[in-house]
PDB file of C-alpha atoms and ligand atoms in Angstrom:
ATOM      1  CA  MET A   1      -6.064  -0.386  -9.020  1.00 39.00           C
ATOM      2  CA  ALA A   2      -3.435  -0.459 -11.585  1.00 43.00           C
ATOM      3  CA  GLU A   3      -1.440   2.259 -10.056  1.00 44.00           C
ATOM      4  CA  VAL A   4      -0.092  -0.161  -7.383  1.00 47.00           C
ATOM      5  CA  LYS A   5       0.570  -3.455  -9.404  1.00 47.00           C
ATOM      6  CA  ALA A   6       4.233  -2.714  -9.835  1.00 49.00           C
ATOM      7  CA  GLU A   7       4.762  -1.582  -6.314  1.00 54.00           C
ATOM      8  CA  VAL A   8       3.968  -4.852  -4.938  1.00 45.00           C
ATOM      9  CA  LYS A   9       5.756  -6.794  -7.608  1.00 50.00           C
ATOM     10  CA  ALA A  10       8.569  -4.568  -6.648  1.00 51.00           C
ATOM     11  CA  ILE A  11       8.622  -6.041  -3.183  1.00 44.00           C
ATOM     12  CA  VAL A  12       8.203  -9.650  -4.392  1.00 38.00           C
ATOM     13  CA  ASP A  13      10.743  -9.793  -7.076  1.00 45.00           C
ATOM     14  CA  LYS A  14      14.054 -10.958  -6.173  1.00 34.00           C
ATOM     15  CA  ALA A  15      16.791  -8.379  -6.391  1.00 32.00           C
ATOM     16  CA  VAL A  16      19.532  -8.077  -8.398  1.00 31.00           C
ATOM     17  CA  ASN A  17      21.240  -5.159  -6.609  1.00 36.00           C
ATOM     18  CA  SER A  18      24.675  -5.032  -7.600  1.00 30.00           C
ATOM     19  CA  GLY A  19      26.842  -2.199  -9.058  1.00 31.00           C
ATOM     20  CA  ALA A  20      26.588   1.652  -8.561  1.00 31.00           C
ATOM     21  CA  ALA A  21      23.307   2.434 -10.253  1.00 36.00           C
ATOM     22  CA  PRO A  22      20.200   2.048  -7.919  1.00 39.00           C
ATOM     23  CA  VAL A  23      18.182  -1.056  -9.096  1.00 40.00           C
ATOM     24  CA  THR A  24      14.404  -1.410  -8.721  1.00 43.00           C
ATOM     25  CA  TYR A  25      12.277  -4.215  -9.269  1.00 40.00           C
ATOM     26  CA  GLY A  26       9.187  -5.194 -11.385  1.00 45.00           C
ATOM     27  CA  GLN A  27      10.291  -2.755 -14.432  1.00 45.00           C
ATOM     28  CA  GLY A  28      11.003  -5.346 -17.068  1.00 52.00           C
ATOM     29  CA  ASP A  29      12.932  -3.840 -19.603  1.00 58.00           C
ATOM     30  CA  ARG A  30      12.068  -0.119 -18.827  1.00 65.00           C
ATOM     31  CA  PRO A  31      14.078   1.907 -16.446  1.00 72.00           C
ATOM     32  CA  PRO A  32      12.440   2.839 -13.320  1.00 76.00           C
ATOM     33  CA  ARG A  33      10.523   6.184 -13.677  1.00 87.00           C
ATOM     34  CA  GLY A  34      11.918   8.673 -11.438  1.00 90.00           C
ATOM     35  CA  ASP A  35      15.375  10.464 -10.716  1.00 90.00           C
ATOM     36  CA  TYR A  36      17.536   8.126  -8.700  1.00 92.00           C
ATOM     37  CA  ALA A  37      20.835  10.024  -9.117  1.00 91.00           C
ATOM     38  CA  GLY A  38      20.004  12.358  -6.290  1.00 91.00           C
ATOM     39  CA  ALA A  39      18.926   9.660  -3.733  1.00 96.00           C
ATOM     40  CA  ARG A  40      20.631   9.004  -0.766  1.00 96.00           C
ATOM     41  CA  THR A  41      22.134   5.399   0.091  1.00 96.00           C
ATOM     42  CA  ASP A  42      18.777   4.701   1.944  1.00 97.00           C
ATOM     43  CA  TYR A  43      17.028   5.596  -1.370  1.00 97.00           C
ATOM     44  CA  THR A  44      15.298   8.727   0.317  1.00 98.00           C
ATOM     45  CA  CYS A  45      15.640  12.077  -1.463  1.00 97.00           C
ATOM     46  CA  GLU A  46      14.495  15.691  -1.391  1.00 97.00           C
ATOM     47  CA  GLN A  47      10.807  16.086  -2.601  1.00 97.00           C
ATOM     48  CA  ASN A  48      11.968  19.214  -4.716  1.00 95.00           C
ATOM     49  CA  TRP A  49       8.537  20.733  -4.042  1.00 98.00           C
ATOM     50  CA  ALA A  50       9.214  23.800  -6.244  1.00 97.00           C
ATOM     51  CA  VAL A  51       9.736  21.737  -9.226  1.00 96.00           C
ATOM     52  CA  TYR A  52       5.913  20.791  -9.428  1.00 97.00           C
ATOM     53  CA  THR A  53       4.038  22.797 -12.180  1.00 98.00           C
ATOM     54  CA  GLU A  54       0.754  24.443 -11.699  1.00 98.00           C
ATOM     55  CA  ALA A  55      -0.577  21.617 -14.183  1.00 98.00           C
ATOM     56  CA  ASP A  56       0.928  19.103 -11.694  1.00 98.00           C
ATOM     57  CA  HIS A  57      -0.987  20.585  -8.666  1.00 98.00           C
ATOM     58  CA  ASP A  58      -3.985  20.556 -10.658  1.00 98.00           C
ATOM     59  CA  LEU A  59      -3.959  17.207 -11.519  1.00 98.00           C
ATOM     60  CA  TYR A  60      -3.470  16.184  -7.846  1.00 98.00           C
ATOM     61  CA  ARG A  61      -6.489  18.168  -6.977  1.00 98.00           C
ATOM     62  CA  ARG A  62      -8.535  16.604  -9.683  1.00 98.00           C
ATOM     63  CA  LEU A  63      -7.471  13.221  -8.417  1.00 98.00           C
ATOM     64  CA  TYR A  64      -8.180  14.091  -4.778  1.00 98.00           C
ATOM     65  CA  GLU A  65     -11.593  15.479  -5.627  1.00 98.00           C
ATOM     66  CA  ARG A  66     -12.730  12.364  -7.525  1.00 98.00           C
ATOM     67  CA  GLN A  67     -11.609  10.174  -4.836  1.00 98.00           C
ATOM     68  CA  ALA A  68     -12.782  12.223  -1.890  1.00 98.00           C
ATOM     69  CA  ALA A  69     -16.248  12.293  -3.311  1.00 98.00           C
ATOM     70  CA  GLN A  70     -16.787   8.681  -3.193  1.00 97.00           C
ATOM     71  CA  LEU A  71     -15.426   7.913   0.243  1.00 98.00           C
ATOM     72  CA  PRO A  72     -18.522   8.134   2.171  1.00 98.00           C
ATOM     73  CA  GLY A  73     -20.129   4.642   2.679  1.00 98.00           C
ATOM     74  CA  LEU A  74     -17.005   3.086   0.920  1.00 98.00           C
ATOM     75  CA  ALA A  75     -14.026   4.023   3.071  1.00 98.00           C
ATOM     76  CA  CYS A  76     -13.610   3.136   6.705  1.00 98.00           C
ATOM     77  CA  ASN A  77     -14.221   6.001   9.139  1.00 98.00           C
ATOM     78  CA  GLU A  78     -10.617   5.922  10.308  1.00 98.00           C
ATOM     79  CA  PHE A  79      -9.678   6.819   6.856  1.00 98.00           C
ATOM     80  CA  ILE A  80     -12.291   9.363   6.217  1.00 98.00           C
ATOM     81  CA  GLU A  81     -11.313  11.175   9.493  1.00 97.00           C
ATOM     82  CA  ALA A  82      -7.585  11.229   8.659  1.00 98.00           C
ATOM     83  CA  VAL A  83      -7.687  12.198   5.258  1.00 98.00           C
ATOM     84  CA  LYS A  84      -8.052  15.868   6.216  1.00 97.00           C
ATOM     85  CA  HIS A  85      -4.730  15.763   7.485  1.00 98.00           C
ATOM     86  CA  LEU A  86      -3.715  15.972   4.026  1.00 98.00           C
ATOM     87  CA  GLY A  87      -4.745  19.388   3.830  1.00 97.00           C
ATOM     88  CA  ALA A  88      -6.718  21.501   1.201  1.00 96.00           C
ATOM     89  CA  PRO A  89      -5.932  19.649  -2.206  1.00 97.00           C
ATOM     90  CA  ALA A  90      -5.148  22.879  -3.974  1.00 97.00           C
ATOM     91  CA  HIS A  91      -1.496  21.886  -3.950  1.00 98.00           C
ATOM     92  CA  ILE A  92       0.654  18.586  -3.795  1.00 98.00           C
ATOM     93  CA  PRO A  93       1.212  18.486   0.019  1.00 98.00           C
ATOM     94  CA  ARG A  94       4.795  19.380   1.191  1.00 98.00           C
ATOM     95  CA  PHE A  95       5.968  16.031   2.715  1.00 98.00           C
ATOM     96  CA  ASP A  96       7.863  18.047   5.651  1.00 98.00           C
ATOM     97  CA  GLU A  97       4.469  19.423   6.697  1.00 98.00           C
ATOM     98  CA  LEU A  98       2.991  16.068   6.660  1.00 98.00           C
ATOM     99  CA  THR A  99       5.594  14.620   8.760  1.00 98.00           C
ATOM    100  CA  ASP A 100       5.041  17.443  11.406  1.00 98.00           C
ATOM    101  CA  LYS A 101       1.483  16.313  11.692  1.00 98.00           C
ATOM    102  CA  VAL A 102       1.935  12.605  11.505  1.00 98.00           C
ATOM    103  CA  TYR A 103       4.926  12.662  13.791  1.00 98.00           C
ATOM    104  CA  ARG A 104       2.892  14.156  16.464  1.00 98.00           C
ATOM    105  CA  ALA A 105       0.179  11.499  16.047  1.00 98.00           C
ATOM    106  CA  THR A 106       2.011   8.209  15.784  1.00 98.00           C
ATOM    107  CA  LYS A 107       5.748   9.213  15.492  1.00 98.00           C
ATOM    108  CA  TRP A 108       5.609   8.284  11.621  1.00 99.00           C
ATOM    109  CA  GLU A 109       7.637  10.474   8.960  1.00 98.00           C
ATOM    110  CA  VAL A 110       6.931  10.839   5.324  1.00 98.00           C
ATOM    111  CA  VAL A 111      10.008  10.744   3.280  1.00 98.00           C
ATOM    112  CA  ALA A 112      10.495  11.220  -0.459  1.00 98.00           C
ATOM    113  CA  VAL A 113      11.893   8.567  -2.657  1.00 97.00           C
ATOM    114  CA  PRO A 114      12.396   8.687  -6.571  1.00 96.00           C
ATOM    115  CA  GLY A 115       9.885   5.897  -7.131  1.00 94.00           C
ATOM    116  CA  LEU A 116      10.084   2.213  -6.543  1.00 92.00           C
ATOM    117  CA  ILE A 117      12.790   1.069  -4.265  1.00 93.00           C
ATOM    118  CA  PRO A 118      14.365  -2.410  -3.477  1.00 93.00           C
ATOM    119  CA  GLU A 119      12.579  -4.465  -1.083  1.00 94.00           C
ATOM    120  CA  GLU A 120      15.297  -4.330   1.649  1.00 95.00           C
ATOM    121  CA  ALA A 121      15.488  -0.407   1.661  1.00 97.00           C
ATOM    122  CA  PHE A 122      11.629  -0.492   1.650  1.00 97.00           C
ATOM    123  CA  PHE A 123      11.378  -2.873   4.776  1.00 98.00           C
ATOM    124  CA  SER A 124      14.109  -0.826   6.404  1.00 98.00           C
ATOM    125  CA  LEU A 125      12.085   2.447   6.110  1.00 98.00           C
ATOM    126  CA  LEU A 126       9.047   1.051   7.347  1.00 98.00           C
ATOM    127  CA  SER A 127      10.818  -0.384  10.264  1.00 98.00           C
ATOM    128  CA  GLN A 128      12.126   3.024  11.222  1.00 98.00           C
ATOM    129  CA  ARG A 129       8.674   4.482  10.923  1.00 98.00           C
ATOM    130  CA  ARG A 130       9.366   6.419   7.854  1.00 98.00           C
ATOM    131  CA  PHE A 131       7.065   5.931   4.993  1.00 98.00           C
ATOM    132  CA  PRO A 132       8.355   6.252   1.477  1.00 98.00           C
ATOM    133  CA  VAL A 133       6.368   8.645  -0.851  1.00 98.00           C
ATOM    134  CA  THR A 134       7.218   8.856  -4.597  1.00 98.00           C
ATOM    135  CA  GLY A 135       7.963  12.324  -5.527  1.00 97.00           C
ATOM    136  CA  TRP A 136       6.580  12.343  -9.008  1.00 97.00           C
ATOM    137  CA  ILE A 137       3.066  12.782 -10.222  1.00 97.00           C
ATOM    138  CA  ARG A 138       1.638  10.922 -13.134  1.00 96.00           C
ATOM    139  CA  LYS A 139       0.803  12.528 -16.473  1.00 96.00           C
ATOM    140  CA  PRO A 140      -2.673  13.962 -17.265  1.00 96.00           C
ATOM    141  CA  GLU A 141      -3.204  11.065 -19.765  1.00 95.00           C
ATOM    142  CA  GLU A 142      -2.685   8.735 -16.966  1.00 95.00           C
ATOM    143  CA  PHE A 143      -5.546  10.329 -14.879  1.00 95.00           C
ATOM    144  CA  ASP A 144      -7.339   6.805 -14.713  1.00 92.00           C
ATOM    145  CA  TYR A 145      -4.495   4.403 -15.065  1.00 86.00           C
ATOM    146  CA  VAL A 146      -0.680   4.588 -13.990  1.00 88.00           C
ATOM    147  CA  VAL A 147       1.471   1.629 -13.846  1.00 85.00           C
ATOM    148  CA  GLU A 148       3.953   2.657 -11.051  1.00 90.00           C
ATOM    149  CA  PRO A 149       2.518   4.180  -7.787  1.00 94.00           C
ATOM    150  CA  ASP A 150       2.832   7.980  -7.865  1.00 97.00           C
ATOM    151  CA  VAL A 151       2.661  10.540  -5.254  1.00 98.00           C
ATOM    152  CA  PHE A 152      -1.136  10.551  -5.398  1.00 98.00           C
ATOM    153  CA  HIS A 153      -1.342   6.827  -4.724  1.00 97.00           C
ATOM    154  CA  ASP A 154       1.335   6.908  -1.962  1.00 98.00           C
ATOM    155  CA  LEU A 155      -0.066  10.119  -0.160  1.00 98.00           C
ATOM    156  CA  PHE A 156      -3.787   9.686  -0.444  1.00 98.00           C
ATOM    157  CA  GLY A 157      -3.697   5.903  -0.182  1.00 98.00           C
ATOM    158  CA  HIS A 158      -1.276   5.333   2.418  1.00 98.00           C
ATOM    159  CA  VAL A 159      -0.574   8.498   4.640  1.00 98.00           C
ATOM    160  CA  PRO A 160      -4.108   8.882   6.296  1.00 98.00           C
ATOM    161  CA  LEU A 161      -4.011   5.369   8.133  1.00 98.00           C
ATOM    162  CA  LEU A 162      -0.468   6.190   9.345  1.00 98.00           C
ATOM    163  CA  PHE A 163      -2.517   8.570  11.760  1.00 98.00           C
ATOM    164  CA  ASN A 164      -4.116   5.451  13.147  1.00 98.00           C
ATOM    165  CA  PRO A 165      -1.984   4.137  16.302  1.00 98.00           C
ATOM    166  CA  MET A 166      -2.738   0.606  15.692  1.00 98.00           C
ATOM    167  CA  PHE A 167      -2.422   0.502  11.861  1.00 98.00           C
ATOM    168  CA  ALA A 168       0.887   2.713  12.309  1.00 98.00           C
ATOM    169  CA  ASP A 169       2.273  -0.036  14.591  1.00 98.00           C
ATOM    170  CA  TYR A 170       1.223  -2.766  12.094  1.00 98.00           C
ATOM    171  CA  MET A 171       3.039  -1.020   9.289  1.00 98.00           C
ATOM    172  CA  GLN A 172       6.221  -0.806  11.311  1.00 98.00           C
ATOM    173  CA  ALA A 173       6.022  -4.362  12.442  1.00 98.00           C
ATOM    174  CA  TYR A 174       5.590  -5.166   8.620  1.00 98.00           C
ATOM    175  CA  GLY A 175       8.733  -3.582   7.995  1.00 98.00           C
ATOM    176  CA  ALA A 176      10.675  -5.473  10.641  1.00 98.00           C
ATOM    177  CA  GLY A 177       8.925  -8.668   9.423  1.00 98.00           C
ATOM    178  CA  GLY A 178      10.128  -7.899   5.986  1.00 98.00           C
ATOM    179  CA  LEU A 179      13.842  -7.619   6.981  1.00 98.00           C
ATOM    180  CA  LYS A 180      13.357 -11.161   8.639  1.00 98.00           C
ATOM    181  CA  ALA A 181      11.607 -12.584   5.674  1.00 97.00           C
ATOM    182  CA  SER A 182      14.446 -11.413   3.334  1.00 97.00           C
ATOM    183  CA  ARG A 183      16.908 -13.253   5.361  1.00 97.00           C
ATOM    184  CA  LEU A 184      14.463 -16.570   5.334  1.00 97.00           C
ATOM    185  CA  GLY A 185      13.737 -16.154   1.622  1.00 96.00           C
ATOM    186  CA  SER A 186      10.125 -15.716   2.311  1.00 97.00           C
ATOM    187  CA  CYS A 187       9.519 -12.230   0.866  1.00 96.00           C
ATOM    188  CA  GLU A 188       7.068 -13.415  -1.801  1.00 95.00           C
ATOM    189  CA  HIS A 189       4.809 -14.931   0.952  1.00 97.00           C
ATOM    190  CA  LEU A 190       5.154 -11.834   3.136  1.00 98.00           C
ATOM    191  CA  ALA A 191       4.327  -9.542   0.251  1.00 96.00           C
ATOM    192  CA  ARG A 192       1.006 -11.244  -0.275  1.00 97.00           C
ATOM    193  CA  LEU A 193       0.136  -9.988   3.281  1.00 98.00           C
ATOM    194  CA  TYR A 194       0.820  -6.436   2.192  1.00 98.00           C
ATOM    195  CA  TRP A 195      -1.225  -6.915  -0.836  1.00 97.00           C
ATOM    196  CA  TYR A 196      -4.292  -8.266   0.717  1.00 98.00           C
ATOM    197  CA  THR A 197      -4.178  -5.806   3.792  1.00 98.00           C
ATOM    198  CA  VAL A 198      -2.221  -2.663   3.098  1.00 98.00           C
ATOM    199  CA  GLU A 199      -3.210  -2.275  -0.480  1.00 97.00           C
ATOM    200  CA  PHE A 200      -6.283  -4.233  -0.856  1.00 98.00           C
ATOM    201  CA  GLY A 201      -7.797  -4.897   2.600  1.00 98.00           C
ATOM    202  CA  LEU A 202     -11.584  -4.682   3.608  1.00 98.00           C
ATOM    203  CA  ILE A 203     -12.828  -4.124   7.253  1.00 98.00           C
ATOM    204  CA  ASP A 204     -16.263  -5.161   8.430  1.00 98.00           C
ATOM    205  CA  THR A 205     -17.636  -2.239  10.353  1.00 98.00           C
ATOM    206  CA  LYS A 206     -21.073  -1.789  12.139  1.00 97.00           C
ATOM    207  CA  ALA A 207     -22.161   0.309   9.343  1.00 97.00           C
ATOM    208  CA  GLY A 208     -21.080  -2.378   6.689  1.00 98.00           C
ATOM    209  CA  MET A 209     -18.159  -3.377   4.615  1.00 98.00           C
ATOM    210  CA  ARG A 210     -15.597  -0.705   4.085  1.00 98.00           C
ATOM    211  CA  ALA A 211     -12.073  -0.183   2.388  1.00 98.00           C
ATOM    212  CA  TYR A 212      -9.015   0.411   4.284  1.00 98.00           C
ATOM    213  CA  GLY A 213      -6.510  -0.705   1.612  1.00 98.00           C
ATOM    214  CA  ALA A 214      -4.556   2.108  -0.162  1.00 98.00           C
ATOM    215  CA  GLY A 215      -4.677   0.369  -3.581  1.00 96.00           C
ATOM    216  CA  ILE A 216      -8.475   0.515  -3.413  1.00 97.00           C
ATOM    217  CA  LEU A 217      -8.986   3.953  -1.789  1.00 98.00           C
ATOM    218  CA  SER A 218      -6.761   5.719  -4.499  1.00 97.00           C
ATOM    219  CA  SER A 219      -8.498   3.854  -7.357  1.00 96.00           C
ATOM    220  CA  ALA A 220     -11.331   5.557  -9.311  1.00 95.00           C
ATOM    221  CA  GLY A 221     -13.235   2.172 -10.019  1.00 95.00           C
ATOM    222  CA  GLU A 222     -11.963  -0.356  -7.737  1.00 97.00           C
ATOM    223  CA  LEU A 223     -13.245   1.418  -4.439  1.00 98.00           C
ATOM    224  CA  ARG A 224     -16.843   0.706  -5.171  1.00 98.00           C
ATOM    225  CA  HIS A 225     -16.163  -2.406  -6.865  1.00 98.00           C
ATOM    226  CA  SER A 226     -14.360  -4.132  -4.112  1.00 98.00           C
ATOM    227  CA  VAL A 227     -16.973  -3.086  -1.569  1.00 98.00           C
ATOM    228  CA  THR A 228     -20.337  -3.442  -3.385  1.00 98.00           C
ATOM    229  CA  SER A 229     -20.051  -5.732  -6.460  1.00 98.00           C
ATOM    230  CA  PRO A 230     -21.163  -9.174  -6.169  1.00 98.00           C
ATOM    231  CA  ALA A 231     -18.440 -10.462  -8.554  1.00 97.00           C
ATOM    232  CA  PRO A 232     -15.274 -10.862  -6.024  1.00 98.00           C
ATOM    233  CA  GLN A 233     -15.294 -12.999  -3.073  1.00 98.00           C
ATOM    234  CA  ARG A 234     -14.776 -11.690   0.156  1.00 98.00           C
ATOM    235  CA  LEU A 235     -13.424 -13.749   2.809  1.00 98.00           C
ATOM    236  CA  GLY A 236     -12.602 -13.427   6.660  1.00 98.00           C
ATOM    237  CA  PHE A 237      -9.046 -12.774   7.306  1.00 98.00           C
ATOM    238  CA  ASP A 238      -6.906 -15.777   7.512  1.00 98.00           C
ATOM    239  CA  LEU A 239      -3.023 -15.438   7.810  1.00 98.00           C
ATOM    240  CA  GLU A 240      -2.134 -18.642   6.551  1.00 98.00           C
ATOM    241  CA  ARG A 241      -4.400 -18.641   3.605  1.00 98.00           C
ATOM    242  CA  ILE A 242      -3.355 -15.089   2.592  1.00 98.00           C
ATOM    243  CA  VAL A 243       0.335 -15.733   2.375  1.00 98.00           C
ATOM    244  CA  ARG A 244      -0.544 -18.712   0.083  1.00 98.00           C
ATOM    245  CA  THR A 245      -2.794 -16.794  -2.122  1.00 98.00           C
ATOM    246  CA  ARG A 246      -1.450 -15.321  -5.610  1.00 97.00           C
ATOM    247  CA  TYR A 247      -2.978 -12.168  -6.650  1.00 95.00           C
ATOM    248  CA  LYS A 248      -3.703  -9.944  -9.792  1.00 91.00           C
ATOM    249  CA  ILE A 249      -1.685  -7.101 -10.693  1.00 88.00           C
ATOM    250  CA  ASP A 250      -3.572  -6.238 -13.909  1.00 86.00           C
ATOM    251  CA  SER A 251      -7.082  -6.162 -13.045  1.00 91.00           C
ATOM    252  CA  TYR A 252      -9.425  -5.805 -10.108  1.00 95.00           C
ATOM    253  CA  GLN A 253      -8.904  -8.499  -7.414  1.00 97.00           C
ATOM    254  CA  SER A 254     -11.257 -11.661  -7.563  1.00 97.00           C
ATOM    255  CA  THR A 255     -10.728 -12.004  -3.893  1.00 98.00           C
ATOM    256  CA  TYR A 256     -10.608  -9.511  -0.755  1.00 98.00           C
ATOM    257  CA  PHE A 257      -9.872 -10.477   2.774  1.00 98.00           C
ATOM    258  CA  VAL A 258     -11.795  -8.833   5.417  1.00 98.00           C
ATOM    259  CA  ILE A 259     -10.641  -8.042   9.009  1.00 98.00           C
ATOM    260  CA  ASP A 260     -12.871  -7.007  12.065  1.00 98.00           C
ATOM    261  CA  SER A 261     -10.522  -4.461  13.278  1.00 98.00           C
ATOM    262  CA  PHE A 262      -6.868  -3.162  13.086  1.00 98.00           C
ATOM    263  CA  GLN A 263      -6.331  -4.670  16.538  1.00 98.00           C
ATOM    264  CA  GLN A 264      -7.283  -8.176  14.999  1.00 98.00           C
ATOM    265  CA  LEU A 265      -4.803  -7.546  12.161  1.00 98.00           C
ATOM    266  CA  PHE A 266      -1.938  -6.366  14.446  1.00 98.00           C
ATOM    267  CA  GLU A 267      -2.361  -9.381  16.959  1.00 98.00           C
ATOM    268  CA  ALA A 268      -3.048 -11.992  14.324  1.00 98.00           C
ATOM    269  CA  THR A 269       0.361 -11.082  12.480  1.00 98.00           C
ATOM    270  CA  ALA A 270       2.294 -10.540  15.968  1.00 98.00           C
ATOM    271  CA  PRO A 271       3.462 -14.161  16.313  1.00 98.00           C
ATOM    272  CA  ASP A 272       7.014 -15.133  14.860  1.00 98.00           C
ATOM    273  CA  PHE A 273       6.359 -16.005  11.094  1.00 98.00           C
ATOM    274  CA  THR A 274       9.264 -18.543  10.965  1.00 98.00           C
ATOM    275  CA  PRO A 275       7.035 -21.663  11.387  1.00 98.00           C
ATOM    276  CA  LEU A 276       4.439 -20.114   9.122  1.00 98.00           C
ATOM    277  CA  TYR A 277       6.798 -19.767   6.426  1.00 98.00           C
ATOM    278  CA  GLU A 278       7.831 -23.601   6.807  1.00 98.00           C
ATOM    279  CA  ARG A 279       4.500 -24.649   6.711  1.00 97.00           C
ATOM    280  CA  VAL A 280       3.250 -22.636   3.661  1.00 98.00           C
ATOM    281  CA  ALA A 281       6.299 -23.835   1.763  1.00 96.00           C
ATOM    282  CA  GLN A 282       4.999 -27.269   2.036  1.00 97.00           C
ATOM    283  CA  LEU A 283       1.176 -26.564   1.541  1.00 97.00           C
ATOM    284  CA  GLY A 284       1.797 -24.725  -1.750  1.00 95.00           C
ATOM    285  CA  GLU A 285      -0.032 -21.762  -3.418  1.00 97.00           C
ATOM    286  CA  LEU A 286      -3.598 -21.036  -4.104  1.00 98.00           C
ATOM    287  CA  GLY A 287      -5.060 -19.272  -7.253  1.00 98.00           C
ATOM    288  CA  ALA A 288      -6.410 -15.879  -6.737  1.00 97.00           C
ATOM    289  CA  GLU A 289     -10.046 -17.074  -7.448  1.00 97.00           C
ATOM    290  CA  GLU A 290      -9.950 -20.245  -5.365  1.00 98.00           C
ATOM    291  CA  ARG A 291     -12.374 -21.090  -2.689  1.00 98.00           C
ATOM    292  CA  LEU A 292     -11.617 -23.406   0.093  1.00 97.00           C
ATOM    293  CA  PRO A 293     -14.136 -25.310   2.295  1.00 97.00           C
ATOM    294  CA  THR A 294     -12.616 -23.452   5.343  1.00 97.00           C
ATOM    295  CA  ASP A 295     -13.302 -19.997   3.827  1.00 98.00           C
ATOM    296  CA  ARG A 296     -15.334 -17.741   5.821  1.00 98.00           C
ATOM    297  CA  VAL A 297     -17.460 -16.004   2.996  1.00 98.00           C
ATOM    298  CA  TYR A 298     -19.054 -12.575   3.496  1.00 97.00           C
TER     299      TYR A 298
HETATM  300  N1  LIG B   1       5.436 -11.307  13.284  1.00 58.89           N
HETATM  301  C1  LIG B   1       5.969 -11.401  12.049  1.00 58.89           C
HETATM  302  C2  LIG B   1       7.349 -12.146  12.018  1.00 58.89           C
HETATM  303  O1  LIG B   1       7.698 -12.670  12.921  1.00 58.89           O
HETATM  304  C3  LIG B   1       6.431  -9.900  11.492  1.00 58.89           C
HETATM  305  C4  LIG B   1       5.082  -9.130  11.015  1.00 58.89           C
HETATM  306  C5  LIG B   1       4.153  -8.380  11.701  1.00 58.89           C
HETATM  307  C6  LIG B   1       4.866  -9.371   9.614  1.00 58.89           C
HETATM  308  C7  LIG B   1       3.335  -7.675  11.094  1.00 58.89           C
HETATM  309  C8  LIG B   1       3.868  -8.694   9.106  1.00 58.89           C
HETATM  310  C9  LIG B   1       3.120  -7.850   9.843  1.00 58.89           C
HETATM  311  O2  LIG B   1       7.787 -12.294  10.837  1.00 58.89           O
HETATM  312 CO1   CO B   2       0.723   1.349  -2.382  1.00 58.89          CO
END
């Protein structure tokens, strides 16, 4: 799961976005990985597909094959069905070709970005149904662990569910909601919703518990852990509880939230969050491992 930790921290951390150089978040003292010089003002850039080496393509293929092998019985059917749209894993996909396919399905586009981008830019792209995908791929020695999200996490984890109409609409609504949360100073609360759904969400299906979160689906170890391990708690989706609940960025999650359907997720998040933000500011935060009497435990 480690590959996504900095990503959502990036959405959370308050921006200091001044001056000419692009600023990203969650990087501590390190400069962000990726080449920001060629990015446009909306942070999109060229994928520069020709620059990938044979070793890059080979690494992508090995990551893909390791993950694809463990999808049956662990990933939701919507994901398994859609992952084939990524095409044969022999090469890192061309984002333009993915856009052709996903645009036909749900009017989403896949756009290249240099890496982590500021939260406002991220929300803005999502609200326009443009999904930002990091251009670079991890190094071979990062096969099991990469701190920032790379092209494998972003493509394999996120793009398949953009083919699902209900989930596609949820992602756009999330982007629009993010722009509003920025104005209201509630990005940290909203980012928890992203974390516990888009990145680490589980779904209860007729066939059993399944994963739909990108952080789980692109993780070699957390996929099986999240669905089958007795260690974490799995709690029924509860919007107010989720936005109050802190999360772990350096280990497997201790709590996962379970939806019944993408429709439930979309409908539960459709109302205006302004009163929710006011309420949770009063209620305060919950630890990542806490259990409440009101929790619906799976
Ligand atoms: N309904 C939310 C709001 O008014 C927007 C949103 C939708 C946020 C879906 C997240 C997910 O802020
Ligand atoms: Co992600």
